[in-house]
Coordinates of C-alpha atoms in Angstrom, one line a residue:
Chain H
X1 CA 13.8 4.9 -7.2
X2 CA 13.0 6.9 -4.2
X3 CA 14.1 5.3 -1.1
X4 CA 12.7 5.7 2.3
X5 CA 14.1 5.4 5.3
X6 CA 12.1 5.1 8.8
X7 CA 13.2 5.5 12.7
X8 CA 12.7 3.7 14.9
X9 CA 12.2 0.4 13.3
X10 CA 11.1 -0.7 16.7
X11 CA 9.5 1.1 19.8
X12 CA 7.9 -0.2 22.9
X13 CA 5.8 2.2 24.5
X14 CA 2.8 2.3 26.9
X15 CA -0.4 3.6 26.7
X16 CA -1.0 6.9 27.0
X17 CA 2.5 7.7 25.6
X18 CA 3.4 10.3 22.8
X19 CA 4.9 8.7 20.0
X20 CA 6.5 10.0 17.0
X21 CA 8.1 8.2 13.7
X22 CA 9.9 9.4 11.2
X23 CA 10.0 8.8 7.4
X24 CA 13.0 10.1 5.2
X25 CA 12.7 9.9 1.4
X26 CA 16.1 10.0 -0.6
X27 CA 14.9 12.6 -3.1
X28 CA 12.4 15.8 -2.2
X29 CA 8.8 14.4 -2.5
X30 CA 6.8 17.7 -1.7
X31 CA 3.9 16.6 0.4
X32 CA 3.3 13.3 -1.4
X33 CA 3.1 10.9 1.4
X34 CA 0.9 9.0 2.9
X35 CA 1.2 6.9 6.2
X36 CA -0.6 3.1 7.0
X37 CA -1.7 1.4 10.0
X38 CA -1.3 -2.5 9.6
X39 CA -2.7 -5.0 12.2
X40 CA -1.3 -8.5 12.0
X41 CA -3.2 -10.3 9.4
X42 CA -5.0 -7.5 7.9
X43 CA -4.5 -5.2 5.0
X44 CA -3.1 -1.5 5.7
X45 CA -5.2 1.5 6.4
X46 CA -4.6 4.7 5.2
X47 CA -4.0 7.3 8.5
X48 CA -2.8 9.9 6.6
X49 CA -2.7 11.6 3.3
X50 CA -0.7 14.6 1.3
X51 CA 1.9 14.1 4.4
X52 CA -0.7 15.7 7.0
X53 CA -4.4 15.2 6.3
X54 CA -6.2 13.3 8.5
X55 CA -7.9 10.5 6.2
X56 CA -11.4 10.1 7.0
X57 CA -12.8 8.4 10.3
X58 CA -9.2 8.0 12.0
X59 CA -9.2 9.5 15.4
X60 CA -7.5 12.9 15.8
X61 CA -4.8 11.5 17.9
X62 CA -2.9 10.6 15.2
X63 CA -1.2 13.7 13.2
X64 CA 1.5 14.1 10.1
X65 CA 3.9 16.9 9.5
X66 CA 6.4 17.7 6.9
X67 CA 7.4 18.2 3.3
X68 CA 10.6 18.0 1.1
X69 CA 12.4 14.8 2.9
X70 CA 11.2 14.6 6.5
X71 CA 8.3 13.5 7.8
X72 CA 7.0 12.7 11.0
X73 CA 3.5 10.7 12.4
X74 CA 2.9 11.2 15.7
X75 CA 0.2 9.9 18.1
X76 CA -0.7 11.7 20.6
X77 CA -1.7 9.9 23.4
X78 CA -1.7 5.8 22.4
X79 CA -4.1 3.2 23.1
X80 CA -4.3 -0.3 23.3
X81 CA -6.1 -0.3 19.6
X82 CA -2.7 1.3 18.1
X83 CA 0.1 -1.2 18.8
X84 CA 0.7 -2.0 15.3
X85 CA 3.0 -1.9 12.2
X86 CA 3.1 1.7 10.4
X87 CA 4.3 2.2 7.2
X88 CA 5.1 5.5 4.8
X89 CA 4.6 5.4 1.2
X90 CA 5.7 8.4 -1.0
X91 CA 3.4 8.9 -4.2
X92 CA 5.6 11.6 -5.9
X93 CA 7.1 9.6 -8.3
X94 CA 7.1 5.8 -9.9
X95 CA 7.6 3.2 -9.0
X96 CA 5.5 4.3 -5.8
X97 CA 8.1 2.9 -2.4
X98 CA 7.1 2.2 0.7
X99 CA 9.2 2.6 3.8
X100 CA 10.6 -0.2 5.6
X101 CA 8.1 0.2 8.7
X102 CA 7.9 0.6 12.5
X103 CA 6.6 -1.7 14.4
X104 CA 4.9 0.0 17.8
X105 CA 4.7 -2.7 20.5
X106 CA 3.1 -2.7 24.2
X107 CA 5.7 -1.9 27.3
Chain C
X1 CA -19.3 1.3 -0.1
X2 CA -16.5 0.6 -1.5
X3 CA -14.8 -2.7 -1.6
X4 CA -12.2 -4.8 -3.2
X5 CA -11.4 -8.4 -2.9
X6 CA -8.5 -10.5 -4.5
X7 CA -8.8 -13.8 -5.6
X8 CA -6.6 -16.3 -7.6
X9 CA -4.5 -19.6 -6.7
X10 CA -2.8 -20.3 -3.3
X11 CA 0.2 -22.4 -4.7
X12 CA 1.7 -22.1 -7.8
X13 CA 4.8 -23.9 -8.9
X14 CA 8.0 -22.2 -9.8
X15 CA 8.3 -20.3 -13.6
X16 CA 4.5 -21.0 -14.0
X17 CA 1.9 -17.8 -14.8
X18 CA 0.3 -16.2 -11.5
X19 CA -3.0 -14.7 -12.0
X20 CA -4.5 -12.7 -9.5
X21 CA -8.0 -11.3 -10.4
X22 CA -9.1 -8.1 -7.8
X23 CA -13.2 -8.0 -7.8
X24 CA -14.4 -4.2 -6.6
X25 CA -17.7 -2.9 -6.1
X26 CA -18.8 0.4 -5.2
X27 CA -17.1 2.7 -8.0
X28 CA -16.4 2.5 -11.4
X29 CA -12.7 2.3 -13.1
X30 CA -14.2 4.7 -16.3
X31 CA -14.7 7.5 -14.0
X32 CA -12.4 10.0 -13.8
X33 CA -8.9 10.2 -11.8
X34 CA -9.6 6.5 -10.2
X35 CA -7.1 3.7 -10.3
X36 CA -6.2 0.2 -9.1
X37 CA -3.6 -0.9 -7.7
X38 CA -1.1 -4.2 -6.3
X39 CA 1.1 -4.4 -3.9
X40 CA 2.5 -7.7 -2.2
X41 CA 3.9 -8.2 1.2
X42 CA 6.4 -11.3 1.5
X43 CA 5.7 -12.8 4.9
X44 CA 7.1 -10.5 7.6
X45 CA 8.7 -7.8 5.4
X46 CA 7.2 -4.2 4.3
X47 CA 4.8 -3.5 1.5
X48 CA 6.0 -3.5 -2.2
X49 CA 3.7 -1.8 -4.8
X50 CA 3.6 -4.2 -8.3
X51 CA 1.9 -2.0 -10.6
X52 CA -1.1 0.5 -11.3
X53 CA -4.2 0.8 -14.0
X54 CA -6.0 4.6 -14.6
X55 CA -9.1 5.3 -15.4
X56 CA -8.0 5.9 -18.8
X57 CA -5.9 2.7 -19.1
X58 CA -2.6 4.2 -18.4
X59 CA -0.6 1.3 -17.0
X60 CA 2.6 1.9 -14.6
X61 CA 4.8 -0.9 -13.7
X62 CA 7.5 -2.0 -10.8
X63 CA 10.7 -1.2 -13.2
X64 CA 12.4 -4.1 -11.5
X65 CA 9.6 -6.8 -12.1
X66 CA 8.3 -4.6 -15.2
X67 CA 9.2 -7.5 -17.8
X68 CA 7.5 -9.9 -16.0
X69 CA 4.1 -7.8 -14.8
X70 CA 0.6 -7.5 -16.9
X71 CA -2.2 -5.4 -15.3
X72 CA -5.4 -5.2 -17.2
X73 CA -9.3 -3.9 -16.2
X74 CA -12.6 -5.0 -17.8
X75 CA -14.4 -2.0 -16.4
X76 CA -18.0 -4.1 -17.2
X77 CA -16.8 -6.6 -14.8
X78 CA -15.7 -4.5 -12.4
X79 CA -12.2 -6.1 -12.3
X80 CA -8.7 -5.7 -12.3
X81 CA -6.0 -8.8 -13.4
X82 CA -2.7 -9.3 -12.7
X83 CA -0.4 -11.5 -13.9
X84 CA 3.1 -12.1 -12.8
X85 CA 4.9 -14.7 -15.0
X86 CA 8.0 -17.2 -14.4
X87 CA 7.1 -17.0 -10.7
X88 CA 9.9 -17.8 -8.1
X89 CA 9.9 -18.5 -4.6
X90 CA 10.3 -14.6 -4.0
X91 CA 7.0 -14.2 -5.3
X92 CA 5.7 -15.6 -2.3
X93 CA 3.6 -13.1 0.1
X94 CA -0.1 -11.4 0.2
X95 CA -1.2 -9.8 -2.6
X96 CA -3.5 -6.8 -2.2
X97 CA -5.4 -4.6 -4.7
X98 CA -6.0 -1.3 -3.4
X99 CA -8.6 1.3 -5.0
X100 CA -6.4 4.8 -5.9
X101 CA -8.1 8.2 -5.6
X102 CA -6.3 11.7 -6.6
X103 CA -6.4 13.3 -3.7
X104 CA -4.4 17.1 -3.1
X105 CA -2.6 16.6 -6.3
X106 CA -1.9 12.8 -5.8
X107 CA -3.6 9.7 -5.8
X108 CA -4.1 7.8 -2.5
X109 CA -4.5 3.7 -1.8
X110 CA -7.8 4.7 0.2
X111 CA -9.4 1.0 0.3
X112 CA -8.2 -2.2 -0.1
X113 CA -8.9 -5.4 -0.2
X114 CA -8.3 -8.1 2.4
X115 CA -5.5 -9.6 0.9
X116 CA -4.6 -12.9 -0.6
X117 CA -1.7 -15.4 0.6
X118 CA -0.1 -16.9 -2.8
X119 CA 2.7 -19.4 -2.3
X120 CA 5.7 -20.3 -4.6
X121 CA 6.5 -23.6 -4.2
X122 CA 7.1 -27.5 -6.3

């Protein structure tokens, strides 16, 4: 299986701050990764697809890079709407992994 | 629209049969390159994806649960079952169904379903 590794597994920042998470995968994935927003209590929501395209409808503060093992999600300027839990999922291989997630919480 | 929405029991006691049924509306599992998937969140940890059914009923499975995992559509009803037997208290969490869409040379979990809390427990 490919693992996945994330940093920071915690952050507290404040809004307007530029954030950035990383996502490792244990084995090259190409650009087969996706990244969630999850709210307590809700289901995820896809942010981004194919490591950097913007998914539909998701403000244009939030942006992906990468390929091969490292990715990154970065927000660009937060608000209070993002302080959540984000998750990368790599969709190169079976069984499908998620990473372990970061949780973004308010200063 | 699309949407998705999981139903099944809310307590089920240990080595019995879970059955999760995932009710969609808004595309059809027969048309080409679309999938549904599972994926279960214990209470407080990460996301864990169970298993996958294509279009063309091409089934993939968690290897490490793959013995104990049966996904199955009927594309008239516009559903997607799941069943997980010999449950155990690890099988406790949300279980979501998630609509898959190839996407750049991959398939995407684009929509999903709200989500349904399923407790392991005598």
């Amino acid at each position: 299986d490919i693992q996945l590794t994330q940093s920071p597994s915690f952050l507290s920042a404040s809004v307007g701050d530029r954030v950035t998470i990383t996502c490792r995968a244990s084995q090259v994935i190409s650009s087969y990764l996706a990244w969630y927003q999850q709210k307590p209590g809700k289901a995820p929501n896809l942010l981004i697809y194919a490591a950097s395209t913007l998914q539909s409808g998701v403000p244009s503060r939030f942006s992906g890079s990468g390929s091969g093992t490292e990715f990154t999600l970065t927000i660009s300027s937060l608000q209070p709407e993002d302080f959540a839990t984000y998750y990368c999922q790599q969709l190169n291989s079976y069984p499908f992994t998620f990473g372990p997630g970061t949780k973004v919480d308010i200063k | 629209q699309i949407t998705l929405k999981e139903s099944g029991p809310t307590l089920v006691k240990p080595t019995q049969t879970l059955t999760l049924t995932c009710t969609f509306s808004g595309f059809s599992l027969s048309t080409t390159g679309v999938g549904v998937g599972w994926i279960r969140q214990p209470p407080g940890k990460a996301l864990e994806w169970l298993a996958l059914i294509h279009w063309d009923d091409d089934k993939r499975y968690r290897p490490s649960l793959k013995g104990r995992l049966t996904i199955t559509k009927d594309t008239s009803k516009n559903q997607v079952v799941l069943r997980v037997t010999n449950v155990g208290p690890v099988d406790t969490g949300t279980y979501y169904c998630a609509h898959r869409r190839i996407i750049a040379g991959a398939g995407y979990f684009e929509y999903w379903g709200q989500g349904t809390l399923v407790t392991v427990s005598s």
